[in-house]
Each structure stands twice: as C-alpha cells, then as structure tokens.
mmCIF file of C-alpha atoms and ligand atoms in Angstrom:
data_model
loop_
_atom_site.group_PDB
_atom_site.id
_atom_site.type_symbol
_atom_site.label_atom_id
_atom_site.label_comp_id
_atom_site.label_asym_id
_atom_site.label_seq_id
_atom_site.Cartn_x
_atom_site.Cartn_y
_atom_site.Cartn_z
ATOM 1 C CA MET A 1 -0.089 0.119 0.139
ATOM 2 C CA LYS A 2 1.228 3.490 -0.867
ATOM 3 C CA LYS A 3 2.199 5.674 2.411
ATOM 4 C CA ALA A 4 -0.861 7.682 3.638
ATOM 5 C CA GLY A 5 -1.292 11.153 2.148
ATOM 6 C CA SER A 6 -0.605 10.532 -1.382
ATOM 7 C CA VAL A 7 -2.782 9.441 -4.244
ATOM 8 C CA HIS A 8 -1.822 5.828 -5.745
ATOM 9 C CA PRO A 9 -0.676 6.341 -9.219
ATOM 10 C CA ARG A 10 -3.147 3.368 -10.335
ATOM 11 C CA ASN A 11 -6.242 4.755 -8.498
ATOM 12 C CA ALA A 12 -8.655 4.992 -11.544
ATOM 13 C CA LEU A 13 -11.538 5.522 -9.251
ATOM 14 C CA ASN A 14 -10.909 9.134 -7.380
ATOM 15 C CA GLU A 15 -8.455 11.206 -6.258
ATOM 16 C CA LEU A 16 -8.085 10.374 -2.806
ATOM 17 C CA ALA A 17 -5.193 9.761 -0.739
ATOM 18 C CA GLY A 18 -4.735 6.270 0.767
ATOM 19 C CA ASN A 19 -5.717 7.280 4.226
ATOM 20 C CA GLU A 20 -8.818 9.097 3.085
ATOM 21 C CA TRP A 21 -9.777 6.093 1.062
ATOM 22 C CA LEU A 22 -9.572 3.756 4.074
ATOM 23 C CA PHE A 23 -11.429 6.347 6.209
ATOM 24 C CA PHE A 24 -14.394 6.354 3.617
ATOM 25 C CA THR A 25 -14.627 2.416 3.816
ATOM 26 C CA LYS A 26 -15.297 2.214 7.490
ATOM 27 C CA SER A 27 -19.046 0.967 7.635
ATOM 28 C CA VAL A 28 -20.245 3.519 10.107
ATOM 29 C CA LEU A 29 -20.115 7.375 9.722
ATOM 30 C CA GLN A 30 -20.771 9.401 12.751
ATOM 31 C CA THR A 31 -21.311 12.947 12.184
ATOM 32 C CA SER A 32 -22.772 16.180 12.920
ATOM 33 C CA TYR A 33 -22.641 18.351 9.744
ATOM 34 C CA PRO A 34 -22.853 22.352 10.584
ATOM 35 C CA SER A 35 -25.810 23.901 8.982
ATOM 36 C CA ALA A 36 -24.414 25.674 5.872
ATOM 37 C CA TYR A 37 -24.884 26.518 2.234
ATOM 38 C CA GLY A 38 -28.249 27.852 2.260
ATOM 39 C CA HIS A 39 -29.540 25.457 5.180
ATOM 40 C CA HIS A 40 -32.083 28.314 6.041
ATOM 41 C CA LEU A 41 -33.718 27.798 2.739
ATOM 42 C CA ARG A 42 -32.951 24.088 2.105
ATOM 43 C CA LYS A 43 -34.451 23.163 5.650
ATOM 44 C CA GLN A 44 -37.965 23.691 4.062
ATOM 45 C CA HIS A 45 -37.588 20.151 2.661
ATOM 46 C CA GLY A 46 -37.433 18.182 5.834
ATOM 47 C CA ALA A 47 -35.537 15.290 3.932
ATOM 48 C CA ASN A 48 -32.661 17.579 2.767
ATOM 49 C CA LYS A 49 -29.067 16.134 2.735
ATOM 50 C CA PRO A 50 -26.232 17.966 4.097
ATOM 51 C CA PRO A 51 -24.078 19.318 1.008
ATOM 52 C CA GLN A 52 -20.796 17.945 3.080
ATOM 53 C CA LEU A 53 -22.264 14.475 3.162
ATOM 54 C CA MET A 54 -22.886 14.447 -0.518
ATOM 55 C CA LYS A 55 -19.580 15.741 -1.060
ATOM 56 C CA HIS A 56 -18.016 13.157 1.029
ATOM 57 C CA ILE A 57 -19.559 10.300 -1.026
ATOM 58 C CA ILE A 58 -19.182 11.885 -4.396
ATOM 59 C CA GLU A 59 -15.687 12.462 -3.860
ATOM 60 C CA PHE A 60 -14.998 8.881 -3.303
ATOM 61 C CA PHE A 61 -16.718 7.598 -6.599
ATOM 62 C CA THR A 62 -15.833 10.150 -8.996
ATOM 63 C CA LYS A 63 -12.938 12.278 -10.087
ATOM 64 C CA PRO A 64 -13.197 16.070 -10.701
ATOM 65 C CA GLY A 65 -14.973 16.925 -13.843
ATOM 66 C CA GLN A 66 -17.197 13.486 -14.016
ATOM 67 C CA THR A 67 -20.753 13.533 -14.083
ATOM 68 C CA VAL A 68 -23.278 12.900 -11.309
ATOM 69 C CA LEU A 69 -27.003 12.312 -11.475
ATOM 70 C CA ASP A 70 -29.613 12.404 -8.520
ATOM 71 C CA PRO A 71 -33.094 11.448 -9.924
ATOM 72 C CA PHE A 72 -34.621 12.486 -6.634
ATOM 73 C CA CYS A 73 -32.778 15.671 -5.988
ATOM 74 C CA GLY A 74 -35.187 17.695 -4.000
ATOM 75 C CA VAL A 75 -33.575 21.068 -2.687
ATOM 76 C CA GLY A 76 -30.137 19.833 -4.206
ATOM 77 C CA GLY A 77 -27.927 18.183 -1.273
ATOM 78 C CA THR A 78 -26.244 16.613 -4.063
ATOM 79 C CA LEU A 79 -25.995 19.366 -6.785
ATOM 80 C CA VAL A 80 -24.539 21.552 -3.876
ATOM 81 C CA GLY A 81 -22.205 18.783 -2.712
ATOM 82 C CA ALA A 82 -21.047 18.242 -6.373
ATOM 83 C CA SER A 83 -20.459 21.806 -6.890
ATOM 84 C CA LEU A 84 -18.308 21.937 -3.698
ATOM 85 C CA CYS A 85 -15.830 19.357 -5.419
ATOM 86 C CA ARG A 86 -15.958 20.339 -9.157
ATOM 87 C CA ARG A 87 -18.233 17.718 -10.593
ATOM 88 C CA ILE A 88 -20.819 18.319 -13.156
ATOM 89 C CA ALA A 89 -24.451 17.316 -11.748
ATOM 90 C CA THR A 90 -27.839 16.929 -12.920
ATOM 91 C CA GLY A 91 -31.051 16.878 -10.439
ATOM 92 C CA ILE A 92 -34.408 15.624 -11.493
ATOM 93 C CA ASP A 93 -37.384 16.396 -8.893
ATOM 94 C CA ILE A 94 -41.158 16.158 -9.406
ATOM 95 C CA ASN A 95 -41.869 18.989 -7.113
ATOM 96 C CA GLU A 96 -40.877 22.268 -8.739
ATOM 97 C CA ARG A 97 -40.905 24.072 -5.285
ATOM 98 C CA TRP A 98 -37.851 22.103 -4.311
ATOM 99 C CA LEU A 99 -35.931 23.219 -7.456
ATOM 100 C CA ALA A 100 -36.769 26.754 -7.194
ATOM 101 C CA ILE A 101 -35.415 26.664 -3.637
ATOM 102 C CA TYR A 102 -31.963 24.950 -4.856
ATOM 103 C CA GLU A 103 -31.810 27.845 -7.673
ATOM 104 C CA GLN A 104 -32.300 30.400 -4.962
ATOM 105 C CA VAL A 105 -29.498 28.529 -2.700
ATOM 106 C CA CYS A 106 -27.067 29.015 -5.579
ATOM 107 C CA ARG A 107 -27.692 32.453 -6.321
ATOM 108 C CA GLU A 108 -27.611 33.379 -2.439
ATOM 109 C CA GLU A 109 -24.549 31.234 -1.741
ATOM 110 C CA ASN A 110 -22.650 32.111 -5.191
ATOM 111 C CA LEU A 111 -22.505 28.317 -5.915
ATOM 112 C CA LEU A 112 -22.537 26.882 -9.483
ATOM 113 C CA ALA A 113 -25.900 25.950 -10.621
ATOM 114 C CA GLN A 114 -26.153 22.563 -11.681
ATOM 115 C CA GLU A 115 -28.537 21.401 -14.553
ATOM 116 C CA VAL A 116 -31.860 20.695 -13.069
ATOM 117 C CA ILE A 117 -35.227 19.157 -14.758
ATOM 118 C CA HIS A 118 -38.500 19.058 -13.405
ATOM 119 C CA GLY A 119 -40.740 15.692 -13.873
ATOM 120 C CA ASP A 120 -41.264 12.298 -13.129
ATOM 121 C CA CYS A 121 -37.658 10.816 -12.942
ATOM 122 C CA LEU A 122 -38.978 7.596 -14.699
ATOM 123 C CA GLU A 123 -40.160 9.760 -17.704
ATOM 124 C CA VAL A 124 -36.867 12.139 -17.622
ATOM 125 C CA MET A 125 -34.327 9.163 -17.414
ATOM 126 C CA ALA A 126 -36.045 7.349 -20.430
ATOM 127 C CA GLN A 127 -35.649 10.566 -22.551
ATOM 128 C CA MET A 128 -32.050 11.087 -21.216
ATOM 129 C CA ALA A 129 -31.463 7.347 -22.443
ATOM 130 C CA GLU A 130 -32.823 8.103 -25.864
ATOM 131 C CA GLN A 131 -30.782 11.195 -26.170
ATOM 132 C CA GLY A 132 -27.687 8.817 -25.343
ATOM 133 C CA ARG A 133 -26.886 10.672 -22.191
ATOM 134 C CA ALA A 134 -24.328 8.639 -19.519
ATOM 135 C CA PHE A 135 -23.230 9.306 -15.863
ATOM 136 C CA ASP A 136 -20.216 8.317 -13.951
ATOM 137 C CA PHE A 137 -22.083 7.969 -10.646
ATOM 138 C CA VAL A 138 -25.703 8.146 -9.475
ATOM 139 C CA VAL A 139 -26.496 9.205 -5.793
ATOM 140 C CA THR A 140 -30.034 9.857 -4.452
ATOM 141 C CA ASP A 141 -32.273 9.516 -1.635
ATOM 142 C CA PRO A 142 -35.712 8.670 -2.826
ATOM 143 C CA PRO A 143 -38.777 8.954 -0.445
ATOM 144 C CA TYR A 144 -38.358 6.552 2.077
ATOM 145 C CA SER A 145 -41.703 4.840 2.021
ATOM 146 C CA ILE A 146 -45.421 5.831 1.249
ATOM 147 C CA ALA A 147 -47.080 8.238 3.334
ATOM 148 C CA LEU A 148 -47.693 6.452 6.559
ATOM 149 C CA GLU A 149 -50.133 7.345 9.298
ATOM 150 C CA LYS A 150 -48.442 8.705 12.406
ATOM 151 C CA THR A 151 -49.135 5.849 14.720
ATOM 152 C CA MET A 152 -46.254 6.361 17.521
ATOM 153 C CA CYS A 153 -47.555 7.984 20.731
ATOM 154 C CA ASP A 154 -51.013 8.453 19.073
ATOM 155 C CA GLY A 155 -49.533 10.601 16.331
ATOM 156 C CA THR A 156 -47.862 13.151 19.100
ATOM 157 C CA TYR A 157 -44.618 12.989 17.337
ATOM 158 C CA ASP A 158 -43.786 13.139 13.656
ATOM 159 C CA ILE A 159 -41.076 10.672 12.164
ATOM 160 C CA GLN A 160 -38.563 13.631 11.779
ATOM 161 C CA HIS A 161 -35.881 13.956 14.497
ATOM 162 C CA ARG A 162 -34.370 17.201 13.328
ATOM 163 C CA ARG A 163 -36.004 20.556 13.606
ATOM 164 C CA THR A 164 -37.580 21.201 10.146
ATOM 165 C CA ASP A 165 -40.113 23.573 8.277
ATOM 166 C CA PHE A 166 -41.318 20.528 6.399
ATOM 167 C CA ASP A 167 -44.982 20.731 5.874
ATOM 168 C CA SER A 168 -45.942 19.928 2.044
ATOM 169 C CA PHE A 169 -45.455 17.243 0.070
ATOM 170 C CA SER A 170 -46.417 17.074 -3.858
ATOM 171 C CA ASP A 171 -49.912 15.912 -4.670
ATOM 172 C CA HIS A 172 -48.673 14.428 -7.962
ATOM 173 C CA PRO A 173 -50.007 10.879 -8.362
ATOM 174 C CA ARG A 174 -46.331 9.780 -9.642
ATOM 175 C CA ASP A 175 -44.636 10.974 -6.642
ATOM 176 C CA LEU A 176 -43.358 7.737 -4.959
ATOM 177 C CA ARG A 177 -44.488 8.854 -1.440
ATOM 178 C CA ASN A 178 -48.409 9.029 -2.850
ATOM 179 C CA LEU A 179 -48.507 5.355 -4.118
ATOM 180 C CA PRO A 180 -51.187 3.485 -2.278
ATOM 181 C CA SER A 181 -48.979 0.571 -1.271
ATOM 182 C CA PHE A 182 -45.712 -0.405 -0.345
ATOM 183 C CA ALA A 183 -45.721 -2.984 -3.034
ATOM 184 C CA GLN A 184 -46.077 -0.243 -5.555
ATOM 185 C CA PHE A 185 -43.553 1.748 -3.948
ATOM 186 C CA TYR A 186 -41.084 -1.163 -4.243
ATOM 187 C CA ASP A 187 -41.816 -1.590 -7.954
ATOM 188 C CA ALA A 188 -41.472 2.127 -8.606
ATOM 189 C CA VAL A 189 -37.985 2.064 -6.922
ATOM 190 C CA GLU A 190 -37.042 -0.926 -9.051
ATOM 191 C CA ARG A 191 -38.010 0.840 -12.283
ATOM 192 C CA SER A 192 -36.327 3.818 -11.507
ATOM 193 C CA ALA A 193 -33.020 1.554 -10.689
ATOM 194 C CA GLN A 194 -33.474 -0.089 -14.141
ATOM 195 C CA ALA A 195 -33.712 3.340 -15.634
ATOM 196 C CA VAL A 196 -30.409 4.299 -13.784
ATOM 197 C CA ARG A 197 -28.613 1.173 -14.897
ATOM 198 C CA THR A 198 -29.369 2.430 -18.758
ATOM 199 C CA LEU A 199 -27.440 5.682 -17.785
ATOM 200 C CA LEU A 200 -24.667 4.656 -15.894
ATOM 201 C CA ARG A 201 -21.230 4.021 -17.462
ATOM 202 C CA PRO A 202 -20.145 0.434 -16.943
ATOM 203 C CA GLU A 203 -18.629 -0.576 -13.768
ATOM 204 C CA SER A 204 -19.849 2.863 -12.056
ATOM 205 C CA TYR A 205 -21.643 2.839 -8.657
ATOM 206 C CA PHE A 206 -24.948 3.814 -7.588
ATOM 207 C CA VAL A 207 -25.527 5.062 -4.137
ATOM 208 C CA VAL A 208 -28.981 5.006 -2.250
ATOM 209 C CA ILE A 209 -29.626 6.796 1.318
ATOM 210 C CA LEU A 210 -32.403 5.244 2.802
ATOM 211 C CA ARG A 211 -34.065 5.548 6.375
ATOM 212 C CA ASP A 212 -36.206 2.552 7.746
ATOM 213 C CA SER A 213 -39.652 3.110 9.175
ATOM 214 C CA TYR A 214 -41.691 2.000 12.043
ATOM 215 C CA GLN A 215 -45.553 1.641 11.889
ATOM 216 C CA ASN A 216 -48.406 -0.177 13.653
ATOM 217 C CA GLY A 217 -45.910 -1.764 15.990
ATOM 218 C CA GLU A 218 -43.449 -3.118 13.335
ATOM 219 C CA TYR A 219 -40.107 -2.380 11.800
ATOM 220 C CA ILE A 220 -40.164 -1.896 8.112
ATOM 221 C CA MET A 221 -36.610 -2.848 6.933
ATOM 222 C CA ALA A 222 -37.222 -0.617 3.487
ATOM 223 C CA SER A 223 -33.584 -0.467 3.006
ATOM 224 C CA TYR A 224 -33.575 -4.512 2.699
ATOM 225 C CA GLU A 225 -36.467 -4.505 0.412
ATOM 226 C CA ILE A 226 -35.152 -1.971 -1.874
ATOM 227 C CA SER A 227 -31.526 -3.333 -1.979
ATOM 228 C CA GLU A 228 -33.059 -6.564 -3.292
ATOM 229 C CA ARG A 229 -35.171 -4.662 -5.969
ATOM 230 C CA ILE A 230 -32.041 -2.873 -7.115
ATOM 231 C CA LYS A 231 -30.244 -6.173 -7.347
ATOM 232 C CA ARG A 232 -32.623 -7.349 -9.659
ATOM 233 C CA ALA A 233 -32.269 -4.200 -11.733
ATOM 234 C CA GLY A 234 -28.757 -5.093 -12.687
ATOM 235 C CA PHE A 235 -26.659 -4.276 -9.456
ATOM 236 C CA VAL A 236 -24.178 -5.965 -7.301
ATOM 237 C CA MET A 237 -24.662 -4.670 -3.700
ATOM 238 C CA LYS A 238 -20.994 -3.751 -2.433
ATOM 239 C CA GLY A 239 -21.728 -2.632 1.200
ATOM 240 C CA ILE A 240 -23.676 -0.268 3.636
ATOM 241 C CA LYS A 241 -22.623 2.659 5.619
ATOM 242 C CA ILE A 242 -24.588 3.534 8.530
ATOM 243 C CA TRP A 243 -24.885 7.399 8.934
ATOM 244 C CA TYR A 244 -25.528 8.415 12.258
ATOM 245 C CA GLY A 245 -26.159 12.254 12.438
ATOM 246 C CA THR A 246 -25.357 12.832 16.148
ATOM 247 C CA GLY A 247 -27.537 14.973 17.821
ATOM 248 C CA SER A 248 -30.494 13.383 16.663
ATOM 249 C CA ARG A 249 -33.774 14.109 19.244
ATOM 250 C CA VAL A 250 -34.815 10.879 21.172
ATOM 251 C CA ARG A 251 -38.648 10.375 21.862
ATOM 252 C CA PRO A 252 -40.319 8.306 24.475
ATOM 253 C CA TYR A 253 -42.360 6.345 21.909
ATOM 254 C CA GLY A 254 -42.792 3.061 23.872
ATOM 255 C CA TYR A 255 -41.667 4.184 27.109
ATOM 256 C CA PRO A 256 -42.311 2.725 29.813
ATOM 257 C CA TYR A 257 -44.365 -0.234 28.505
ATOM 258 C CA THR A 258 -42.369 -1.606 25.473
ATOM 259 C CA TYR A 259 -39.713 -1.504 23.130
ATOM 260 C CA VAL A 260 -40.056 1.237 20.219
ATOM 261 C CA PRO A 261 -36.910 2.126 18.455
ATOM 262 C CA ASN A 262 -35.813 5.685 17.869
ATOM 263 C CA ILE A 263 -34.380 5.551 14.300
ATOM 264 C CA VAL A 264 -31.457 7.815 14.499
ATOM 265 C CA HIS A 265 -29.411 6.331 11.403
ATOM 266 C CA GLN A 266 -29.747 6.180 8.022
ATOM 267 C CA ASN A 267 -28.303 3.600 5.455
ATOM 268 C CA ILE A 268 -26.354 4.335 2.740
ATOM 269 C CA LEU A 269 -26.521 1.568 0.285
ATOM 270 C CA ILE A 270 -23.690 1.200 -2.173
ATOM 271 C CA PHE A 271 -24.260 -0.656 -5.497
ATOM 272 C CA LYS A 272 -22.191 -1.399 -8.608
ATOM 273 C CA ALA A 273 -23.448 -1.982 -12.081
ATOM 274 C CA ARG A 274 -23.116 -5.525 -13.299
HETATM 275 C C1 SAM B 1 -35.916 12.176 0.448
HETATM 276 S S1 SAM B 1 -36.022 13.729 -0.715
HETATM 277 C C2 SAM B 1 -34.528 14.011 -1.380
HETATM 278 C C3 SAM B 1 -33.935 15.140 -0.800
HETATM 279 C C4 SAM B 1 -32.769 15.554 -1.197
HETATM 280 N N1 SAM B 1 -31.708 14.843 -1.139
HETATM 281 C C5 SAM B 1 -32.188 17.056 -0.765
HETATM 282 O O1 SAM B 1 -31.254 16.990 -0.153
HETATM 283 O O2 SAM B 1 -33.143 17.812 -0.624
HETATM 284 C C6 SAM B 1 -37.054 12.521 -2.178
HETATM 285 C C7 SAM B 1 -37.506 13.444 -3.393
HETATM 286 O O3 SAM B 1 -38.068 12.614 -4.468
HETATM 287 C C8 SAM B 1 -39.128 13.628 -4.969
HETATM 288 N N2 SAM B 1 -39.701 12.482 -5.932
HETATM 289 C C9 SAM B 1 -40.630 11.893 -5.503
HETATM 290 N N3 SAM B 1 -41.259 11.183 -6.341
HETATM 291 C C10 SAM B 1 -40.548 11.281 -7.571
HETATM 292 C C11 SAM B 1 -40.414 10.981 -8.775
HETATM 293 N N4 SAM B 1 -41.311 9.980 -9.241
HETATM 294 N N5 SAM B 1 -39.522 11.556 -9.884
HETATM 295 C C12 SAM B 1 -38.974 12.680 -9.498
HETATM 296 N N6 SAM B 1 -38.648 13.021 -8.039
HETATM 297 C C13 SAM B 1 -39.652 12.398 -7.086
HETATM 298 C C14 SAM B 1 -39.666 14.290 -4.007
HETATM 299 O O4 SAM B 1 -40.447 15.455 -4.460
HETATM 300 C C15 SAM B 1 -38.650 14.538 -2.950
HETATM 301 O O5 SAM B 1 -38.091 15.887 -3.022
#
C-alpha cells in the first residue's frame, strides 16, 4: 500500500489519498455537519441532505469533472455537494418548489448552478437514455416509504428527528410517496433503478440513502426490500455505511411499556453496475 497522504498512481476511481480512501470504507459514519450552504432555505425540505455528506460520497466515487445524477434531488444536497468538489451534476425532482429553492440557494451562496429538470424521474431518465446521455455516478435518496399515518404515541410525534419546516409534499400521483401500497412503492423503486442502470457507465456505482420506518408496532426494513429490487435491476450490492447524524432527537415512543426504536441512523447503500 502507498503511504498515507498520497494518491496511488493506479487509482482510477477518485483522487483520494490512501488514508482518505480507507477512512471512507469504514461501515459507520458518525457526524454532525454544521448548517451551511443555504440551510435556512433548504430546511423547508425536511428530508434535505447535508451537502458536506454528499460531497464526501461523491469524492469517493468520482474524479473532478466527472458527471453525477440525482433522480430525486429535492432542494439539491447532491447538487451543492457536487459543486463543492467540481463535479458536473444533474438533478431531477417532481416538485418544482424544491428546484426553485435550490436555484435560490445557488444565487445566495454564489454556487455553480447545476442542471435541474422538473418531472417524473422515470420519464426524464427514459428521455435521457434516448438522447444517449450517460453518467459516471448516481447518488440519491428517494422517498423512504409511502405516506404513513403517524401511529407512534398517538401521532403526538412526527417521524422527523431534526428541527424542520417540512409541511408539504406534492400531490402528484407519480410522487413515490403518494403510491397506495408498499408493493407499488417497491415496484416504482425497481423501475427507477432499471432506468439508472441504462444511464450509468459500465462498472460505475449507484448509492442510495434510505431511512427505515416503524408503523403499527412493526419495523419496516425498507433498506432490505429496496436493496433486493436494485439487485434485480442489474446491480451488485457492495456494502452499507450507517450514517448516524449525532444530535438526533430521542423520543419516548414506547416508554415505559414496550420497546420502540428511535431510528437515528440512515443507511447508505452502495451498489455497482453489473
Ligand atoms: C428524500 S427527498 C430528497 C431530498 C434531497 N436529497 C435533498 O437534499 O433535498 C425525495 C424527493 O423525491 C422527489 N420525488 C418523489 N417522487 C418522484 C418522482 N417520481 N420523480 C422525481 N422526483 C420524485 C420528492 O419531491 C422529494 O423531493
């Protein structure tokens, strides 16, 4: 192994030094990223991702100047992360409101505005494939589940663990969150993974960030179900990183009667095109 601090001359994947490469391969990431890069605007989207986290992921799977796609881009955590490390990104979202917030963030923060496309990512990715477009890396966090009724503590608490202004979802029937059943949700995720497969260059990576759910007394391991669907779409699963954003709020859901988890982590699922 090359000594820590230098980029291996045969490193074809990224521009990380040996010590940075090895750090990334740890299966647990424990961080609390400071609110930055227009967080006061981006927090209107309760599932926004820290650009610093997205940069960390993008920097492992690409080199500067390579292309990144986020088919469920929201207010642009991935897009900002890509600008911070000089990658070229494209984001798709079905809710125009989130794309407008991303564009406002770029203006206020003086960030390079990446390409954004409004629409259902299944349709947009099909058009991109017809146009012969291709990407070096895809990273995204789709809706975690269909809209669930709040069943914990009689609905006193929302599922969110962070302070957020999140109050609105789209009412678009093709918004994955609005699908009527988990079966249809998993089918739609599989179709979107198939579309990603057609756009990814050979041997490239696809990373999906997902939070599991809990409803009606049952843990719903969406990350397992979705991993199986992504594998069926032509990917090999390479690993999981558990991301624990320190400082997550803990709530007394089952206390003092029964065990109910406080889900304070998210799963970063790592796949490679077959
Ligand atoms: C978990 S959020 C992504 C948040 C994003 N990472 C960020 O930093 O803001 C999932 C996004 O998927 C979008 N979405 C849901 N169904 C979609 C579809 N069929 N096509 C494109 N976007 C969709 C939602 O509008 C939502 O913004």
